[in-house]
């Protein structure tokens, strides 16, 4: 039975989704039941609010191909306290929870509470280190502070800079630090010149695919509700930008995602 563990085809891994979001309430089951057939092999559902954690655990229990991350998004850190933080530590020990996230800094929406964001970003990084878990980083209009904190508190850790929105130069810096760069629907947008340059400049073995669904649907679905079913559009765009086959993009990003989250394959 040598074929028992052989993989018949490459699968797409969505390294960042939010199926716990209310936008999926009406058809979550129906939608997720179509994933495997469409070649979406694994999905990692990222945590955003403290309220999202139980919903994420339920999703990982219900669907064999859904894994979870537990964390608090920078905009939501106002809801964090020591009690929630210790609850977070317990939930990270559960089966199928593979990362801490999403965590980071967001100065676009939140112009005031930078110190609070930094404090909880660092606390969550340290929690991930203590549990030897990878981290999912959200960073928006906070390039310098994020880089400083990653250098100081996340050296040697596994990490993905999710929904990457900064320069190619900074992406190369993150790649040098051993981190992955999360690429999603934005790369298909006409005006995403900077992100296209990022994809061309960094090696394919540093890229992971992600949706951030229900947000950021790729062309031609821009503005609509996103789902992992649209990820092939992102893989195709990356293949085009790098001048390689879609199969190569799918195979390499699958390996990258498995390495990032420690998923056997
Ligand atoms: Ni997200």
mmCIF file with all atom_site columns, C-alpha atoms in Angstrom, residues 17-232:
data_model
loop_
_atom_site.group_PDB
_atom_site.id
_atom_site.type_symbol
_atom_site.label_atom_id
_atom_site.label_alt_id
_atom_site.label_comp_id
_atom_site.label_asym_id
_atom_site.label_entity_id
_atom_site.label_seq_id
_atom_site.pdbx_PDB_ins_code
_atom_site.Cartn_x
_atom_site.Cartn_y
_atom_site.Cartn_z
_atom_site.occupancy
_atom_site.B_iso_or_equiv
_atom_site.pdbx_formal_charge
_atom_site.auth_seq_id
_atom_site.auth_comp_id
_atom_site.auth_asym_id
_atom_site.auth_atom_id
_atom_site.pdbx_PDB_model_num
ATOM 1   C CA . UNK A 1 17  ? -9.782  33.256 6.705   1.00 0.00 ? 17  UNK A CA 1
ATOM 2   C CA . UNK A 1 18  ? -12.624 34.416 8.974   1.00 0.00 ? 18  UNK A CA 1
ATOM 3   C CA . UNK A 1 19  ? -15.441 31.908 8.527   1.00 0.00 ? 19  UNK A CA 1
ATOM 4   C CA . UNK A 1 20  ? -16.624 32.775 12.025  1.00 0.00 ? 20  UNK A CA 1
ATOM 5   C CA . UNK A 1 21  ? -17.777 36.131 10.580  1.00 0.00 ? 21  UNK A CA 1
ATOM 6   C CA . UNK A 1 22  ? -21.513 36.831 10.547  1.00 0.00 ? 22  UNK A CA 1
ATOM 7   C CA . UNK A 1 23  ? -21.397 37.342 6.780   1.00 0.00 ? 23  UNK A CA 1
ATOM 8   C CA . UNK A 1 24  ? -21.238 33.538 6.480   1.00 0.00 ? 24  UNK A CA 1
ATOM 9   C CA . UNK A 1 25  ? -24.149 32.785 8.808   1.00 0.00 ? 25  UNK A CA 1
ATOM 10  C CA . UNK A 1 26  ? -26.648 32.157 6.027   1.00 0.00 ? 26  UNK A CA 1
ATOM 11  C CA . UNK A 1 27  ? -24.634 29.603 4.028   1.00 0.00 ? 27  UNK A CA 1
ATOM 12  C CA . UNK A 1 28  ? -21.490 28.644 5.990   1.00 0.00 ? 28  UNK A CA 1
ATOM 13  C CA . UNK A 1 29  ? -22.130 24.883 5.821   1.00 0.00 ? 29  UNK A CA 1
ATOM 14  C CA . UNK A 1 30  ? -23.022 24.881 2.168   1.00 0.00 ? 30  UNK A CA 1
ATOM 15  C CA . UNK A 1 31  ? -19.988 26.991 1.285   1.00 0.00 ? 31  UNK A CA 1
ATOM 16  C CA . UNK A 1 32  ? -17.469 25.012 3.331   1.00 0.00 ? 32  UNK A CA 1
ATOM 17  C CA . UNK A 1 33  ? -18.818 21.715 2.000   1.00 0.00 ? 33  UNK A CA 1
ATOM 18  C CA . UNK A 1 34  ? -17.643 22.759 -1.481  1.00 0.00 ? 34  UNK A CA 1
ATOM 19  C CA . UNK A 1 35  ? -14.025 23.472 -0.541  1.00 0.00 ? 35  UNK A CA 1
ATOM 20  C CA . UNK A 1 36  ? -12.410 20.044 -0.814  1.00 0.00 ? 36  UNK A CA 1
ATOM 21  C CA . UNK A 1 37  ? -13.822 19.373 -4.247  1.00 0.00 ? 37  UNK A CA 1
ATOM 22  C CA . UNK A 1 38  ? -12.595 22.770 -5.414  1.00 0.00 ? 38  UNK A CA 1
ATOM 23  C CA . UNK A 1 39  ? -9.040  21.894 -4.361  1.00 0.00 ? 39  UNK A CA 1
ATOM 24  C CA . UNK A 1 40  ? -9.007  24.010 -1.216  1.00 0.00 ? 40  UNK A CA 1
ATOM 25  C CA . UNK A 1 41  ? -7.397  21.422 1.020   1.00 0.00 ? 41  UNK A CA 1
ATOM 26  C CA . UNK A 1 42  ? -6.889  23.250 4.300   1.00 0.00 ? 42  UNK A CA 1
ATOM 27  C CA . UNK A 1 43  ? -8.095  26.486 5.844   1.00 0.00 ? 43  UNK A CA 1
ATOM 28  C CA . UNK A 1 44  ? -6.692  28.292 8.863   1.00 0.00 ? 44  UNK A CA 1
ATOM 29  C CA . UNK A 1 45  ? -9.322  30.494 10.492  1.00 0.00 ? 45  UNK A CA 1
ATOM 30  C CA . UNK A 1 46  ? -7.672  33.453 12.227  1.00 0.00 ? 46  UNK A CA 1
ATOM 31  C CA . UNK A 1 47  ? -8.927  34.889 15.501  1.00 0.00 ? 47  UNK A CA 1
ATOM 32  C CA . UNK A 1 48  ? -9.888  38.541 15.642  1.00 0.00 ? 48  UNK A CA 1
ATOM 33  C CA . UNK A 1 49  ? -11.948 39.311 18.755  1.00 0.00 ? 49  UNK A CA 1
ATOM 34  C CA . UNK A 1 50  ? -12.162 37.491 22.094  1.00 0.00 ? 50  UNK A CA 1
ATOM 35  C CA . UNK A 1 51  ? -15.711 36.572 21.020  1.00 0.00 ? 51  UNK A CA 1
ATOM 36  C CA . UNK A 1 52  ? -14.444 34.813 17.906  1.00 0.00 ? 52  UNK A CA 1
ATOM 37  C CA . UNK A 1 53  ? -12.520 32.124 19.797  1.00 0.00 ? 53  UNK A CA 1
ATOM 38  C CA . UNK A 1 54  ? -15.388 29.783 20.667  1.00 0.00 ? 54  UNK A CA 1
ATOM 39  C CA . UNK A 1 55  ? -16.806 30.046 17.163  1.00 0.00 ? 55  UNK A CA 1
ATOM 40  C CA . UNK A 1 56  ? -13.385 29.143 15.772  1.00 0.00 ? 56  UNK A CA 1
ATOM 41  C CA . UNK A 1 57  ? -13.103 26.128 18.060  1.00 0.00 ? 57  UNK A CA 1
ATOM 42  C CA . UNK A 1 58  ? -16.525 24.954 16.836  1.00 0.00 ? 58  UNK A CA 1
ATOM 43  C CA . UNK A 1 59  ? -15.435 25.306 13.218  1.00 0.00 ? 59  UNK A CA 1
ATOM 44  C CA . UNK A 1 60  ? -12.282 23.235 13.833  1.00 0.00 ? 60  UNK A CA 1
ATOM 45  C CA . UNK A 1 61  ? -14.370 20.542 15.519  1.00 0.00 ? 61  UNK A CA 1
ATOM 46  C CA . UNK A 1 62  ? -16.934 20.452 12.740  1.00 0.00 ? 62  UNK A CA 1
ATOM 47  C CA . UNK A 1 63  ? -14.657 20.447 9.698   1.00 0.00 ? 63  UNK A CA 1
ATOM 48  C CA . UNK A 1 64  ? -11.590 18.171 9.466   1.00 0.00 ? 64  UNK A CA 1
ATOM 49  C CA . UNK A 1 65  ? -9.889  20.590 7.053   1.00 0.00 ? 65  UNK A CA 1
ATOM 50  C CA . UNK A 1 66  ? -10.348 23.724 9.190   1.00 0.00 ? 66  UNK A CA 1
ATOM 51  C CA . UNK A 1 67  ? -7.638  24.701 11.665  1.00 0.00 ? 67  UNK A CA 1
ATOM 52  C CA . UNK A 1 68  ? -7.664  27.706 13.940  1.00 0.00 ? 68  UNK A CA 1
ATOM 53  C CA . UNK A 1 69  ? -5.573  30.553 15.269  1.00 0.00 ? 69  UNK A CA 1
ATOM 54  C CA . UNK A 1 70  ? -6.394  32.285 18.519  1.00 0.00 ? 70  UNK A CA 1
ATOM 55  C CA . UNK A 1 71  ? -5.501  35.917 19.060  1.00 0.00 ? 71  UNK A CA 1
ATOM 56  C CA . UNK A 1 72  ? -6.742  39.478 19.278  1.00 0.00 ? 72  UNK A CA 1
ATOM 57  C CA . UNK A 1 73  ? -6.552  41.914 16.367  1.00 0.00 ? 73  UNK A CA 1
ATOM 58  C CA . UNK A 1 74  ? -4.913  45.248 17.291  1.00 0.00 ? 74  UNK A CA 1
ATOM 59  C CA . UNK A 1 75  ? -8.206  47.158 16.869  1.00 0.00 ? 75  UNK A CA 1
ATOM 60  C CA . UNK A 1 76  ? -9.844  44.813 19.397  1.00 0.00 ? 76  UNK A CA 1
ATOM 61  C CA . UNK A 1 77  ? -7.205  44.896 22.138  1.00 0.00 ? 77  UNK A CA 1
ATOM 62  C CA . UNK A 1 78  ? -9.434  47.168 24.243  1.00 0.00 ? 78  UNK A CA 1
ATOM 63  C CA . UNK A 1 79  ? -11.350 43.992 25.148  1.00 0.00 ? 79  UNK A CA 1
ATOM 64  C CA . UNK A 1 80  ? -8.233  42.237 26.457  1.00 0.00 ? 80  UNK A CA 1
ATOM 65  C CA . UNK A 1 81  ? -7.492  41.899 30.156  1.00 0.00 ? 81  UNK A CA 1
ATOM 66  C CA . UNK A 1 82  ? -5.609  39.375 32.286  1.00 0.00 ? 82  UNK A CA 1
ATOM 67  C CA . UNK A 1 83  ? -8.618  37.079 32.483  1.00 0.00 ? 83  UNK A CA 1
ATOM 68  C CA . UNK A 1 84  ? -9.091  36.969 28.706  1.00 0.00 ? 84  UNK A CA 1
ATOM 69  C CA . UNK A 1 85  ? -5.360  36.642 28.236  1.00 0.00 ? 85  UNK A CA 1
ATOM 70  C CA . UNK A 1 86  ? -5.195  33.559 30.415  1.00 0.00 ? 86  UNK A CA 1
ATOM 71  C CA . UNK A 1 87  ? -8.233  32.129 28.638  1.00 0.00 ? 87  UNK A CA 1
ATOM 72  C CA . UNK A 1 88  ? -6.342  32.698 25.407  1.00 0.00 ? 88  UNK A CA 1
ATOM 73  C CA . UNK A 1 89  ? -3.417  30.700 26.774  1.00 0.00 ? 89  UNK A CA 1
ATOM 74  C CA . UNK A 1 90  ? -5.732  27.776 27.543  1.00 0.00 ? 90  UNK A CA 1
ATOM 75  C CA . UNK A 1 91  ? -7.385  27.859 24.133  1.00 0.00 ? 91  UNK A CA 1
ATOM 76  C CA . UNK A 1 92  ? -4.005  27.795 22.402  1.00 0.00 ? 92  UNK A CA 1
ATOM 77  C CA . UNK A 1 93  ? -3.433  24.353 23.922  1.00 0.00 ? 93  UNK A CA 1
ATOM 78  C CA . UNK A 1 94  ? -6.479  22.894 22.183  1.00 0.00 ? 94  UNK A CA 1
ATOM 79  C CA . UNK A 1 95  ? -6.209  20.462 19.350  1.00 0.00 ? 95  UNK A CA 1
ATOM 80  C CA . UNK A 1 96  ? -6.131  21.993 15.848  1.00 0.00 ? 96  UNK A CA 1
ATOM 81  C CA . UNK A 1 97  ? -5.186  25.439 17.129  1.00 0.00 ? 97  UNK A CA 1
ATOM 82  C CA . UNK A 1 98  ? -1.976  26.031 15.210  1.00 0.00 ? 98  UNK A CA 1
ATOM 83  C CA . UNK A 1 99  ? -1.032  29.697 15.667  1.00 0.00 ? 99  UNK A CA 1
ATOM 84  C CA . UNK A 1 100 ? -1.391  32.892 17.658  1.00 0.00 ? 100 UNK A CA 1
ATOM 85  C CA . UNK A 1 101 ? -3.185  35.529 15.625  1.00 0.00 ? 101 UNK A CA 1
ATOM 86  C CA . UNK A 1 102 ? -4.047  37.737 14.217  1.00 0.00 ? 102 UNK A CA 1
ATOM 87  C CA . UNK A 1 103 ? -1.986  40.156 16.296  1.00 0.00 ? 103 UNK A CA 1
ATOM 88  C CA . UNK A 1 104 ? -0.079  43.328 15.521  1.00 0.00 ? 104 UNK A CA 1
ATOM 89  C CA . UNK A 1 105 ? -0.514  47.048 15.033  1.00 0.00 ? 105 UNK A CA 1
ATOM 90  C CA . UNK A 1 106 ? -3.104  49.031 13.099  1.00 0.00 ? 106 UNK A CA 1
ATOM 91  C CA . UNK A 1 107 ? -2.654  52.801 13.059  1.00 0.00 ? 107 UNK A CA 1
ATOM 92  C CA . UNK A 1 108 ? -5.092  53.264 10.191  1.00 0.00 ? 108 UNK A CA 1
ATOM 93  C CA . UNK A 1 109 ? -8.282  52.672 12.161  1.00 0.00 ? 109 UNK A CA 1
ATOM 94  C CA . UNK A 1 110 ? -6.935  53.409 15.569  1.00 0.00 ? 110 UNK A CA 1
ATOM 95  C CA . UNK A 1 111 ? -4.986  56.624 15.828  1.00 0.00 ? 111 UNK A CA 1
ATOM 96  C CA . UNK A 1 112 ? -5.009  56.894 19.598  1.00 0.00 ? 112 UNK A CA 1
ATOM 97  C CA . UNK A 1 113 ? -4.214  53.706 21.426  1.00 0.00 ? 113 UNK A CA 1
ATOM 98  C CA . UNK A 1 114 ? -0.787  52.932 20.036  1.00 0.00 ? 114 UNK A CA 1
ATOM 99  C CA . UNK A 1 115 ? 0.693   52.131 23.430  1.00 0.00 ? 115 UNK A CA 1
ATOM 100 C CA . UNK A 1 116 ? -2.095  49.718 24.288  1.00 0.00 ? 116 UNK A CA 1
ATOM 101 C CA . UNK A 1 117 ? -1.745  48.009 20.897  1.00 0.00 ? 117 UNK A CA 1
ATOM 102 C CA . UNK A 1 118 ? 1.999   47.654 21.370  1.00 0.00 ? 118 UNK A CA 1
ATOM 103 C CA . UNK A 1 119 ? 1.613   46.248 24.849  1.00 0.00 ? 119 UNK A CA 1
ATOM 104 C CA . UNK A 1 120 ? -0.800  43.497 23.780  1.00 0.00 ? 120 UNK A CA 1
ATOM 105 C CA . UNK A 1 121 ? 1.118   42.804 20.588  1.00 0.00 ? 121 UNK A CA 1
ATOM 106 C CA . UNK A 1 122 ? 4.241   42.094 22.640  1.00 0.00 ? 122 UNK A CA 1
ATOM 107 C CA . UNK A 1 123 ? 2.347   40.085 25.278  1.00 0.00 ? 123 UNK A CA 1
ATOM 108 C CA . UNK A 1 124 ? 0.802   37.894 22.558  1.00 0.00 ? 124 UNK A CA 1
ATOM 109 C CA . UNK A 1 125 ? 4.181   37.429 20.847  1.00 0.00 ? 125 UNK A CA 1
ATOM 110 C CA . UNK A 1 126 ? 5.696   36.324 24.125  1.00 0.00 ? 126 UNK A CA 1
ATOM 111 C CA . UNK A 1 127 ? 2.814   33.943 24.744  1.00 0.00 ? 127 UNK A CA 1
ATOM 112 C CA . UNK A 1 128 ? 3.391   32.411 21.296  1.00 0.00 ? 128 UNK A CA 1
ATOM 113 C CA . UNK A 1 129 ? 7.096   32.031 22.018  1.00 0.00 ? 129 UNK A CA 1
ATOM 114 C CA . UNK A 1 130 ? 6.401   30.322 25.337  1.00 0.00 ? 130 UNK A CA 1
ATOM 115 C CA . UNK A 1 131 ? 4.176   27.825 23.510  1.00 0.00 ? 131 UNK A CA 1
ATOM 116 C CA . UNK A 1 132 ? 6.526   27.520 20.516  1.00 0.00 ? 132 UNK A CA 1
ATOM 117 C CA . UNK A 1 133 ? 3.699   28.523 18.192  1.00 0.00 ? 133 UNK A CA 1
ATOM 118 C CA . UNK A 1 134 ? 3.859   30.626 14.999  1.00 0.00 ? 134 UNK A CA 1
ATOM 119 C CA . UNK A 1 135 ? 2.270   34.070 14.804  1.00 0.00 ? 135 UNK A CA 1
ATOM 120 C CA . UNK A 1 136 ? -0.007  35.763 12.261  1.00 0.00 ? 136 UNK A CA 1
ATOM 121 C CA . UNK A 1 137 ? 0.889   39.443 12.014  1.00 0.00 ? 137 UNK A CA 1
ATOM 122 C CA . UNK A 1 138 ? -1.572  42.180 11.055  1.00 0.00 ? 138 UNK A CA 1
ATOM 123 C CA . UNK A 1 139 ? 0.152   45.494 10.353  1.00 0.00 ? 139 UNK A CA 1
ATOM 124 C CA . UNK A 1 140 ? -1.403  48.532 8.748   1.00 0.00 ? 140 UNK A CA 1
ATOM 125 C CA . UNK A 1 141 ? 0.226   51.962 8.543   1.00 0.00 ? 141 UNK A CA 1
ATOM 126 C CA . UNK A 1 142 ? 2.543   50.870 11.319  1.00 0.00 ? 142 UNK A CA 1
ATOM 127 C CA . UNK A 1 143 ? 5.541   49.654 9.316   1.00 0.00 ? 143 UNK A CA 1
ATOM 128 C CA . UNK A 1 144 ? 8.388   50.958 11.478  1.00 0.00 ? 144 UNK A CA 1
ATOM 129 C CA . UNK A 1 145 ? 6.901   50.027 14.862  1.00 0.00 ? 145 UNK A CA 1
ATOM 130 C CA . UNK A 1 146 ? 5.966   46.541 13.623  1.00 0.00 ? 146 UNK A CA 1
ATOM 131 C CA . UNK A 1 147 ? 9.480   45.906 12.317  1.00 0.00 ? 147 UNK A CA 1
ATOM 132 C CA . UNK A 1 148 ? 11.020  47.143 15.580  1.00 0.00 ? 148 UNK A CA 1
ATOM 133 C CA . UNK A 1 149 ? 8.807   44.891 17.704  1.00 0.00 ? 149 UNK A CA 1
ATOM 134 C CA . UNK A 1 150 ? 9.341   41.864 15.463  1.00 0.00 ? 150 UNK A CA 1
ATOM 135 C CA . UNK A 1 151 ? 13.098  42.349 15.665  1.00 0.00 ? 151 UNK A CA 1
ATOM 136 C CA . UNK A 1 152 ? 13.068  42.687 19.403  1.00 0.00 ? 152 UNK A CA 1
ATOM 137 C CA . UNK A 1 153 ? 10.418  40.135 20.365  1.00 0.00 ? 153 UNK A CA 1
ATOM 138 C CA . UNK A 1 154 ? 9.984   37.644 17.526  1.00 0.00 ? 154 UNK A CA 1
ATOM 139 C CA . UNK A 1 155 ? 13.513  36.793 16.401  1.00 0.00 ? 155 UNK A CA 1
ATOM 140 C CA . UNK A 1 156 ? 13.701  33.165 15.324  1.00 0.00 ? 156 UNK A CA 1
ATOM 141 C CA . UNK A 1 157 ? 9.957   32.608 15.536  1.00 0.00 ? 157 UNK A CA 1
ATOM 142 C CA . UNK A 1 158 ? 7.794   31.364 12.673  1.00 0.00 ? 158 UNK A CA 1
ATOM 143 C CA . UNK A 1 159 ? 5.577   34.182 11.395  1.00 0.00 ? 159 UNK A CA 1
ATOM 144 C CA . UNK A 1 160 ? 3.519   35.406 8.481   1.00 0.00 ? 160 UNK A CA 1
ATOM 145 C CA . UNK A 1 161 ? 3.089   39.082 7.692   1.00 0.00 ? 161 UNK A CA 1
ATOM 146 C CA . UNK A 1 162 ? -0.510  38.754 6.613   1.00 0.00 ? 162 UNK A CA 1
ATOM 147 C CA . UNK A 1 163 ? -2.157  40.896 3.914   1.00 0.00 ? 163 UNK A CA 1
ATOM 148 C CA . UNK A 1 164 ? 1.221   42.455 3.249   1.00 0.00 ? 164 UNK A CA 1
ATOM 149 C CA . UNK A 1 165 ? 0.880   46.152 2.330   1.00 0.00 ? 165 UNK A CA 1
ATOM 150 C CA . UNK A 1 166 ? 4.371   47.655 2.606   1.00 0.00 ? 166 UNK A CA 1
ATOM 151 C CA . UNK A 1 167 ? 7.343   48.096 0.280   1.00 0.00 ? 167 UNK A CA 1
ATOM 152 C CA . UNK A 1 168 ? 9.326   45.432 -1.557  1.00 0.00 ? 168 UNK A CA 1
ATOM 153 C CA . UNK A 1 169 ? 12.385  46.535 0.369   1.00 0.00 ? 169 UNK A CA 1
ATOM 154 C CA . UNK A 1 170 ? 10.712  45.825 3.708   1.00 0.00 ? 170 UNK A CA 1
ATOM 155 C CA . UNK A 1 171 ? 9.368   42.513 2.395   1.00 0.00 ? 171 UNK A CA 1
ATOM 156 C CA . UNK A 1 172 ? 12.931  41.447 1.596   1.00 0.00 ? 172 UNK A CA 1
ATOM 157 C CA . UNK A 1 173 ? 13.865  42.406 5.138   1.00 0.00 ? 173 UNK A CA 1
ATOM 158 C CA . UNK A 1 174 ? 11.102  40.206 6.577   1.00 0.00 ? 174 UNK A CA 1
ATOM 159 C CA . UNK A 1 175 ? 12.104  37.353 4.278   1.00 0.00 ? 175 UNK A CA 1
ATOM 160 C CA . UNK A 1 176 ? 15.668  37.646 5.575   1.00 0.00 ? 176 UNK A CA 1
ATOM 161 C CA . UNK A 1 177 ? 14.269  37.290 9.086   1.00 0.00 ? 177 UNK A CA 1
ATOM 162 C CA . UNK A 1 178 ? 12.703  33.994 7.966   1.00 0.00 ? 178 UNK A CA 1
ATOM 163 C CA . UNK A 1 179 ? 9.086   35.139 7.856   1.00 0.00 ? 179 UNK A CA 1
ATOM 164 C CA . UNK A 1 180 ? 6.434   34.415 5.275   1.00 0.00 ? 180 UNK A CA 1
ATOM 165 C CA . UNK A 1 181 ? 4.565   37.084 3.324   1.00 0.00 ? 181 UNK A CA 1
ATOM 166 C CA . UNK A 1 182 ? 0.781   36.584 3.025   1.00 0.00 ? 182 UNK A CA 1
ATOM 167 C CA . UNK A 1 183 ? -0.606  37.430 -0.433  1.00 0.00 ? 183 UNK A CA 1
ATOM 168 C CA . UNK A 1 184 ? -4.335  37.660 -1.135  1.00 0.00 ? 184 UNK A CA 1
ATOM 169 C CA . UNK A 1 185 ? -6.913  39.224 -3.420  1.00 0.00 ? 185 UNK A CA 1
ATOM 170 C CA . UNK A 1 186 ? -5.328  42.666 -3.452  1.00 0.00 ? 186 UNK A CA 1
ATOM 171 C CA . UNK A 1 187 ? -2.570  41.402 -5.780  1.00 0.00 ? 187 UNK A CA 1
ATOM 172 C CA . UNK A 1 188 ? -5.184  41.068 -8.543  1.00 0.00 ? 188 UNK A CA 1
ATOM 173 C CA . UNK A 1 189 ? -6.299  44.706 -8.266  1.00 0.00 ? 189 UNK A CA 1
ATOM 174 C CA . UNK A 1 190 ? -5.338  46.966 -11.142 1.00 0.00 ? 190 UNK A CA 1
ATOM 175 C CA . UNK A 1 191 ? -3.915  49.648 -8.849  1.00 0.00 ? 191 UNK A CA 1
ATOM 176 C CA . UNK A 1 192 ? -1.847  47.281 -6.681  1.00 0.00 ? 192 UNK A CA 1
ATOM 177 C CA . UNK A 1 193 ? 1.445   48.158 -8.342  1.00 0.00 ? 193 UNK A CA 1
ATOM 178 C CA . UNK A 1 194 ? 3.451   48.020 -5.126  1.00 0.00 ? 194 UNK A CA 1
ATOM 179 C CA . UNK A 1 195 ? 2.192   44.578 -4.088  1.00 0.00 ? 195 UNK A CA 1
ATOM 180 C CA . UNK A 1 196 ? 2.839   43.156 -7.559  1.00 0.00 ? 196 UNK A CA 1
ATOM 181 C CA . UNK A 1 197 ? 6.413   44.398 -7.227  1.00 0.00 ? 197 UNK A CA 1
ATOM 182 C CA . UNK A 1 198 ? 6.665   42.653 -3.843  1.00 0.00 ? 198 UNK A CA 1
ATOM 183 C CA . UNK A 1 199 ? 5.565   39.349 -5.398  1.00 0.00 ? 199 UNK A CA 1
ATOM 184 C CA . UNK A 1 200 ? 8.128   39.719 -8.172  1.00 0.00 ? 200 UNK A CA 1
ATOM 185 C CA . UNK A 1 201 ? 10.948  40.586 -5.783  1.00 0.00 ? 201 UNK A CA 1
ATOM 186 C CA . UNK A 1 202 ? 10.613  37.956 -3.063  1.00 0.00 ? 202 UNK A CA 1
ATOM 187 C CA . UNK A 1 203 ? 11.166  34.222 -3.603  1.00 0.00 ? 203 UNK A CA 1
ATOM 188 C CA . UNK A 1 204 ? 8.157   31.946 -4.073  1.00 0.00 ? 204 UNK A CA 1
ATOM 189 C CA . UNK A 1 205 ? 9.293   29.940 -1.065  1.00 0.00 ? 205 UNK A CA 1
ATOM 190 C CA . UNK A 1 206 ? 8.470   32.939 1.149   1.00 0.00 ? 206 UNK A CA 1
ATOM 191 C CA . UNK A 1 207 ? 4.879   33.385 -0.052  1.00 0.00 ? 207 UNK A CA 1
ATOM 192 C CA . UNK A 1 208 ? 1.681   31.936 1.412   1.00 0.00 ? 208 UNK A CA 1
ATOM 193 C CA . UNK A 1 209 ? -1.826  32.299 -0.032  1.00 0.00 ? 209 UNK A CA 1
ATOM 194 C CA . UNK A 1 210 ? -4.632  33.841 1.989   1.00 0.00 ? 210 UNK A CA 1
ATOM 195 C CA . UNK A 1 211 ? -8.092  35.283 1.523   1.00 0.00 ? 211 UNK A CA 1
ATOM 196 C CA . UNK A 1 212 ? -8.823  37.291 4.691   1.00 0.00 ? 212 UNK A CA 1
ATOM 197 C CA . UNK A 1 213 ? -12.399 36.426 3.706   1.00 0.00 ? 213 UNK A CA 1
ATOM 198 C CA . UNK A 1 214 ? -15.092 37.742 3.871   1.00 0.00 ? 214 UNK A CA 1
ATOM 199 C CA . UNK A 1 215 ? -12.911 40.719 2.926   1.00 0.00 ? 215 UNK A CA 1
ATOM 200 C CA . UNK A 1 216 ? -10.688 41.519 -0.060  1.00 0.00 ? 216 UNK A CA 1
ATOM 201 C CA . UNK A 1 217 ? -12.134 39.365 -2.834  1.00 0.00 ? 217 UNK A CA 1
ATOM 202 C CA . UNK A 1 218 ? -9.867  39.170 -5.898  1.00 0.00 ? 218 UNK A CA 1
ATOM 203 C CA . UNK A 1 219 ? -10.819 40.381 -9.355  1.00 0.00 ? 219 UNK A CA 1
ATOM 204 C CA . UNK A 1 220 ? -13.324 39.852 -10.928 1.00 0.00 ? 220 UNK A CA 1
ATOM 205 C CA . UNK A 1 221 ? -15.180 39.584 -7.609  1.00 0.00 ? 221 UNK A CA 1
ATOM 206 C CA . UNK A 1 222 ? -13.712 42.741 -6.056  1.00 0.00 ? 222 UNK A CA 1
ATOM 207 C CA . UNK A 1 223 ? -16.156 44.288 -3.564  1.00 0.00 ? 223 UNK A CA 1
ATOM 208 C CA . UNK A 1 224 ? -18.157 41.085 -3.168  1.00 0.00 ? 224 UNK A CA 1
ATOM 209 C CA . UNK A 1 225 ? -17.957 38.681 -0.247  1.00 0.00 ? 225 UNK A CA 1
ATOM 210 C CA . UNK A 1 226 ? -14.712 36.737 -0.507  1.00 0.00 ? 226 UNK A CA 1
ATOM 211 C CA . UNK A 1 227 ? -14.213 33.020 0.112   1.00 0.00 ? 227 UNK A CA 1
ATOM 212 C CA . UNK A 1 228 ? -11.441 30.455 -0.276  1.00 0.00 ? 228 UNK A CA 1
ATOM 213 C CA . UNK A 1 229 ? -13.087 29.327 -3.528  1.00 0.00 ? 229 UNK A CA 1
ATOM 214 C CA . UNK A 1 230 ? -11.582 32.444 -5.142  1.00 0.00 ? 230 UNK A CA 1
ATOM 215 C CA . UNK A 1 231 ? -7.997  31.650 -4.113  1.00 0.00 ? 231 UNK A CA 1
ATOM 216 C CA . UNK A 1 232 ? -7.101  30.115 -7.496  1.00 0.00 ? 232 UNK A CA 1
#
